[in-house]
Coordinates of C-alpha atoms in Angstrom, one line a residue:
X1 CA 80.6 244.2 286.1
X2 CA 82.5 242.8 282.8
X3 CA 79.0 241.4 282.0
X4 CA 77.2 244.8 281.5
X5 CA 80.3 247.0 280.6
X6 CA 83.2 245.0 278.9
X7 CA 85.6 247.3 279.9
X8 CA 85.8 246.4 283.0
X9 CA 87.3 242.8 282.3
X10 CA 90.5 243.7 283.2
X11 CA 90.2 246.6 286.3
X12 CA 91.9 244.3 289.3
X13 CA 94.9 244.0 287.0
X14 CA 94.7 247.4 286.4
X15 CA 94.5 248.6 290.0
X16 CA 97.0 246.4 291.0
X17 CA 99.7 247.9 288.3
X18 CA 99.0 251.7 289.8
X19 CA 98.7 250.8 293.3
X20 CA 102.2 249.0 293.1
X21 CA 103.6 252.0 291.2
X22 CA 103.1 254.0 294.3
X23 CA 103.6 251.5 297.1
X24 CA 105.6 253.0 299.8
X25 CA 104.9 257.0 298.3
X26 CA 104.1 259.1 300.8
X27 CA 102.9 261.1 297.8
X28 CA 99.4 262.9 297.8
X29 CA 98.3 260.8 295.3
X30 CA 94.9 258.6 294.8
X31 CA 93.4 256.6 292.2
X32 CA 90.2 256.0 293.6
X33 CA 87.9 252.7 292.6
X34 CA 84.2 252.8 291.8
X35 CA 82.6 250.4 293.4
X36 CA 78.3 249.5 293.2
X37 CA 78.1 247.2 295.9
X38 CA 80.3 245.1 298.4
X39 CA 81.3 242.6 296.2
X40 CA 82.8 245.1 294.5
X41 CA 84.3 246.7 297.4
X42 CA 85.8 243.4 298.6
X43 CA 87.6 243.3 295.1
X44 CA 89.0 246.8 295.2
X45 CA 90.5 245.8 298.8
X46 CA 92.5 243.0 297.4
X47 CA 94.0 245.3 295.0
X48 CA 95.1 247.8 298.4
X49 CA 92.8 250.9 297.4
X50 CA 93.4 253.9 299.4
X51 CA 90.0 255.2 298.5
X52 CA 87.1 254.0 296.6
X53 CA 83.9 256.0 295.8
X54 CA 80.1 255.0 295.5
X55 CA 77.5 256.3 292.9
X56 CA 73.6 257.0 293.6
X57 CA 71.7 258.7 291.0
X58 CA 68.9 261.8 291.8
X59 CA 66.6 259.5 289.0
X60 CA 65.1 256.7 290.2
X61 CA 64.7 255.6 285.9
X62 CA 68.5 256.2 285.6
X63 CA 69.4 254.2 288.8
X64 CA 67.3 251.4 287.3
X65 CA 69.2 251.3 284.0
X66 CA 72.6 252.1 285.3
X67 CA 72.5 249.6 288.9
X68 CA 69.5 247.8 288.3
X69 CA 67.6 249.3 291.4
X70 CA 66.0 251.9 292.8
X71 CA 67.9 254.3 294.8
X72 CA 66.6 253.4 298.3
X73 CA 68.0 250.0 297.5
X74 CA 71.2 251.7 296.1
X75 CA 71.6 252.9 299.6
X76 CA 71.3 249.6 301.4
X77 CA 73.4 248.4 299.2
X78 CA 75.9 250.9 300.0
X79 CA 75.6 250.2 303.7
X80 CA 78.0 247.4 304.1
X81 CA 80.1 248.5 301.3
X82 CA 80.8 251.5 304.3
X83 CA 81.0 249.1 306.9
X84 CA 84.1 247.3 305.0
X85 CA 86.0 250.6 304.1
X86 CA 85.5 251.8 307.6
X87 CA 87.3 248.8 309.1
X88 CA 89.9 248.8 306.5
X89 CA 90.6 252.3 307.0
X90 CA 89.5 253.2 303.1
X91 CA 88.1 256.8 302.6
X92 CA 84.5 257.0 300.6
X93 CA 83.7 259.5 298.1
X94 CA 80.0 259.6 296.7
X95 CA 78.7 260.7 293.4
X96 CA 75.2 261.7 292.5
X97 CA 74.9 261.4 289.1
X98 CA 71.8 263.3 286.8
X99 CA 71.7 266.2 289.2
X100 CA 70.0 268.4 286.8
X101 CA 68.7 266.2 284.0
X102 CA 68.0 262.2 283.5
X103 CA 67.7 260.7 279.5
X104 CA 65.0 258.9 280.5
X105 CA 63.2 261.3 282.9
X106 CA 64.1 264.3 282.0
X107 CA 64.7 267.3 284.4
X108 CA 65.4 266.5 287.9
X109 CA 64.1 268.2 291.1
X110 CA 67.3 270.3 293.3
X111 CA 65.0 268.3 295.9
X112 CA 65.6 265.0 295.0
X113 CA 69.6 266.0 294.9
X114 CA 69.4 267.8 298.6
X115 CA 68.0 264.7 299.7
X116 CA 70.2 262.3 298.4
X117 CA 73.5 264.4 299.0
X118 CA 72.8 264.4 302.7
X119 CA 72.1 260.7 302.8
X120 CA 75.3 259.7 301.2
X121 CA 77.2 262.1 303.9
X122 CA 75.1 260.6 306.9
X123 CA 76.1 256.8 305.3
X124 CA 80.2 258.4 305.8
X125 CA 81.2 259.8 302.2
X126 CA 83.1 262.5 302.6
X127 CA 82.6 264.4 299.7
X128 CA 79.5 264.3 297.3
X129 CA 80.4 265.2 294.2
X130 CA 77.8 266.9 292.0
X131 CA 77.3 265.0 288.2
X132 CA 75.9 266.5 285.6
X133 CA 75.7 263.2 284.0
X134 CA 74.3 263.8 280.6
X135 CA 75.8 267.7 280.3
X136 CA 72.0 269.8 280.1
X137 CA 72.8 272.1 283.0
X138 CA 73.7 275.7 282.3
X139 CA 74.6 278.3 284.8
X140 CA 70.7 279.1 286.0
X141 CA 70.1 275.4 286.8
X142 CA 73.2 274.6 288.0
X143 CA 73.5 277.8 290.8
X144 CA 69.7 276.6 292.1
X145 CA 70.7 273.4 292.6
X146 CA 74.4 274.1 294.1
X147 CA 72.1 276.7 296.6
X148 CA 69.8 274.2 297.8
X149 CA 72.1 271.2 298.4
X150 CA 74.4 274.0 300.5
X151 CA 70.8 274.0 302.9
X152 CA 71.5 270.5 303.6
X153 CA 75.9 269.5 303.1
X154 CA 78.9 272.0 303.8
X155 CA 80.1 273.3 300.7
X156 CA 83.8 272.3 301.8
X157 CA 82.2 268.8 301.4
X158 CA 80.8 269.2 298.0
X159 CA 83.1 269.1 294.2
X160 CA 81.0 269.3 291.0
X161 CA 81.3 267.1 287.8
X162 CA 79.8 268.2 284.6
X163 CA 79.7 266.6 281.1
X164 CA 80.2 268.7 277.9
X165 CA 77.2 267.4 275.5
X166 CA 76.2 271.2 275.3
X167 CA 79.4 273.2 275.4
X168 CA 78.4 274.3 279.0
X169 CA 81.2 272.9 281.2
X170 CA 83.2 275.2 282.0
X171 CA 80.6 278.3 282.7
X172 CA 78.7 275.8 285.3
X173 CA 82.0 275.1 287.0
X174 CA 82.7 278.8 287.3
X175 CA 79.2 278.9 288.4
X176 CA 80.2 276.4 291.2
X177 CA 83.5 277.7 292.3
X178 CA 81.7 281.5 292.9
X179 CA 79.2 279.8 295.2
X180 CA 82.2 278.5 296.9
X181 CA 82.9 274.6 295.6
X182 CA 86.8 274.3 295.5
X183 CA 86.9 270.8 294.0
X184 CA 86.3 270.0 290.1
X185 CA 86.3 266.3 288.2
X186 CA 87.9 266.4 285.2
X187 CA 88.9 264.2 282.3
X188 CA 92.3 264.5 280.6
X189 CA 91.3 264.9 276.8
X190 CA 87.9 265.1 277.7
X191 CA 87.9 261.3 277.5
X192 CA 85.3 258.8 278.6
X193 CA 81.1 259.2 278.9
X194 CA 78.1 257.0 279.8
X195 CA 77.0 253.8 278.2
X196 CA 73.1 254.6 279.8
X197 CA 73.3 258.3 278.7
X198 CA 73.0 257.7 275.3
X199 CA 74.5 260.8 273.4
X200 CA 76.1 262.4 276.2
X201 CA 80.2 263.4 275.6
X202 CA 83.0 262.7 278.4
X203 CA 83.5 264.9 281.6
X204 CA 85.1 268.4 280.6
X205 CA 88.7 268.0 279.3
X206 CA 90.9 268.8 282.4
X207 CA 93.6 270.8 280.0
X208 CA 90.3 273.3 279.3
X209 CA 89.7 273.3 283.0
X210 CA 93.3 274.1 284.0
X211 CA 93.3 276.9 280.9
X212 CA 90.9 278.6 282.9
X213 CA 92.1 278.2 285.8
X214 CA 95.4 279.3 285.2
X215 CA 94.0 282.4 283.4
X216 CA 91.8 283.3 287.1
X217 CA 95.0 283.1 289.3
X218 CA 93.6 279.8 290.8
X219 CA 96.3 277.9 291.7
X220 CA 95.9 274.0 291.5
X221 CA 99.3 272.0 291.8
X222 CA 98.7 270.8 288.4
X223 CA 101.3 271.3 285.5
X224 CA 99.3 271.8 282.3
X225 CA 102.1 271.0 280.2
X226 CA 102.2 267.4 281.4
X227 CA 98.8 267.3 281.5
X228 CA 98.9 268.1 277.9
X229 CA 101.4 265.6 276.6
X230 CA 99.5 262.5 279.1
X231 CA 96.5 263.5 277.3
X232 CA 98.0 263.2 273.3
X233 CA 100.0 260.2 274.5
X234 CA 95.9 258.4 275.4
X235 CA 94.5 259.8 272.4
X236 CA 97.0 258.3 269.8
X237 CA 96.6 255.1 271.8
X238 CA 93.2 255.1 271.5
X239 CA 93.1 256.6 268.0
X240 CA 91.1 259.4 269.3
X241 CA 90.5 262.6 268.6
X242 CA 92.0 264.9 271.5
X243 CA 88.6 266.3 272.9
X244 CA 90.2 269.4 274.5
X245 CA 89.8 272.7 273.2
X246 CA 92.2 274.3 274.6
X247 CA 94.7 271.3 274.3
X248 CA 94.5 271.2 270.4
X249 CA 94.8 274.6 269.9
X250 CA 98.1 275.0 272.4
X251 CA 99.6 271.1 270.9
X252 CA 99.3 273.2 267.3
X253 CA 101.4 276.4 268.5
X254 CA 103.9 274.5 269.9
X255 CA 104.2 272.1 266.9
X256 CA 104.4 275.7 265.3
X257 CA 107.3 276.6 267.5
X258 CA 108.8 273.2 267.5
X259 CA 109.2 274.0 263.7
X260 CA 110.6 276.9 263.4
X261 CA 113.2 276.2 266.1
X262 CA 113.7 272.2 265.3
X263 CA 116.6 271.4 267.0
X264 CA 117.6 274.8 268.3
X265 CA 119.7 273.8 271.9
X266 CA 117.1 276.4 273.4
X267 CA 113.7 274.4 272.5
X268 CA 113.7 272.2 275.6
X269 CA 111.4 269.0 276.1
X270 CA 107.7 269.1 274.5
X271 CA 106.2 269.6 277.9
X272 CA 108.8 273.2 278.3
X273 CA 108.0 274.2 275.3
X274 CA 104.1 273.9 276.0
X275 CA 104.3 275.2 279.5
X276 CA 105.9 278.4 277.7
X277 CA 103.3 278.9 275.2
X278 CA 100.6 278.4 278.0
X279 CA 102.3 281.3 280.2
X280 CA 102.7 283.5 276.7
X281 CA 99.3 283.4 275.7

């Protein structure tokens, strides 16, 4: 709602622009909509969503402050908001958010994350993905609570998303991907973050995520050079700082090498000249 998060004031328009800019694609594209209940949902169809995704938090404090109910009533909620995707042929995607620590409850029970993972999969999601909302999980937490939601929802059914606040990103999601979870949220420059998590940084930079990747012979379909160049183009808009490790170190080497070479025929676009430096290092 514009009313609780201003940012929001303009999303139809927004939708509207990307879903346009892919009308008729046949491309294996998404951009999904978060939606909290069905009025929501009933605004995302008018903008012709292929895919929308529904959030439930493990903490019944956080679900207070972030949807204004409890998370039994969350799922009630969500009920009809299913109903309408079903019947207009919309795929759901569910998020459980604070699966290892809430800012007003502190740690949360792999219990209470079991429980609500399988809910959200018996509603029709399907995928759950994992949040680490506030970014206190470290490998130990985050591999007992991966194990015990496993007990209740395929792992082909789960993905993980994990905030940064403690430099732990990237070890939990290697965590993740050796107990068998293939899908990973990211955020190009590390953007974004959580107006009720008070402190808490943006969901792991996806050029950090990709670095990695690339580096353990995982291959993901995505060119880290563009990914690079999408991510300072947002940043300069923004008049952020790029929050990607790896991003700012690789953006400096090539300015480097776009130096030393300046207008050599053989220095290629910005995005060659970074893919070149990522396959060097």
């Amino acid at each position: 709602s514009p009313k609780w998060v201003p940012q929001m004031s303009d999303h139809q328009e927004i939708m509207k622009h990307l879903m346009a800019a892919i009308e008729g694609s046949n491309a294996d594209i998404s951009f999904p909509a978060l939606v909290p209940n069905l009025k929501g949902m009933e605004a995302a169809v008018e903008t012709g969503v292929r895919e929308v995704a529904i959030f439930a938090s493990a903490s019944e404090a956080f679900s207070k402050k972030n949807i204004n109910c409890s998370i039994e009533e969350s799922l009630d909620r969500f009920k009809p908001v299913l109903s309408c995707a079903k019947s207009n042929g919309i795929k759901v995607r569910g998020y459980v958010s604070c699966v290892i620590g809430c800012p007003y409850e502190g740690r949360v029970s792999e219990e209470s994350v079991a429980k609500l993972s399988k809910q959200l999969i018996d509603l029709g999601c399907y995928e759950i993905s994992l949040g680490d909302t506030i970014g206190v999980g470290s490998p130990g937490s985050v591999s007992r609570m991966i194990r015990r939601v496993q007990q209740d929802v395929q792992t082909d059914k789960l993905a993980v998303h994990f905030h940064d606040t403690y430099g732990q990103a990237l070890a939990n999601i290697l965590t993740s991907i050796q107990l068998g979870v293939a899908v990973v949220d990211s955020s190009v420059a590390g953007l974004g973050g959580c107006p009720y998590a008070k402190g808490a940084t943006g969901n792991v930079a996806t050029e950090d995520v990709l670095y990695m990747l690339e580096d353990l012979n995982v291959e993901t379909g995505v060119d880290l050079g563009q990914v690079l160049q999408a991510g300072q183009y947002i940043c300069k808009e923004l008049g952020k700082e790029n929050g990607s490790r790896a991003a700012r170190a690789l953006l400096t080497k090539a300015e480097k090498g776009g130096a030393e070479s300046e207008k050599s025929a053989s220095a290629g676009t910005d995005a060659q000249m970074i893919k070149k430096l990522v396959l060097n290092n």
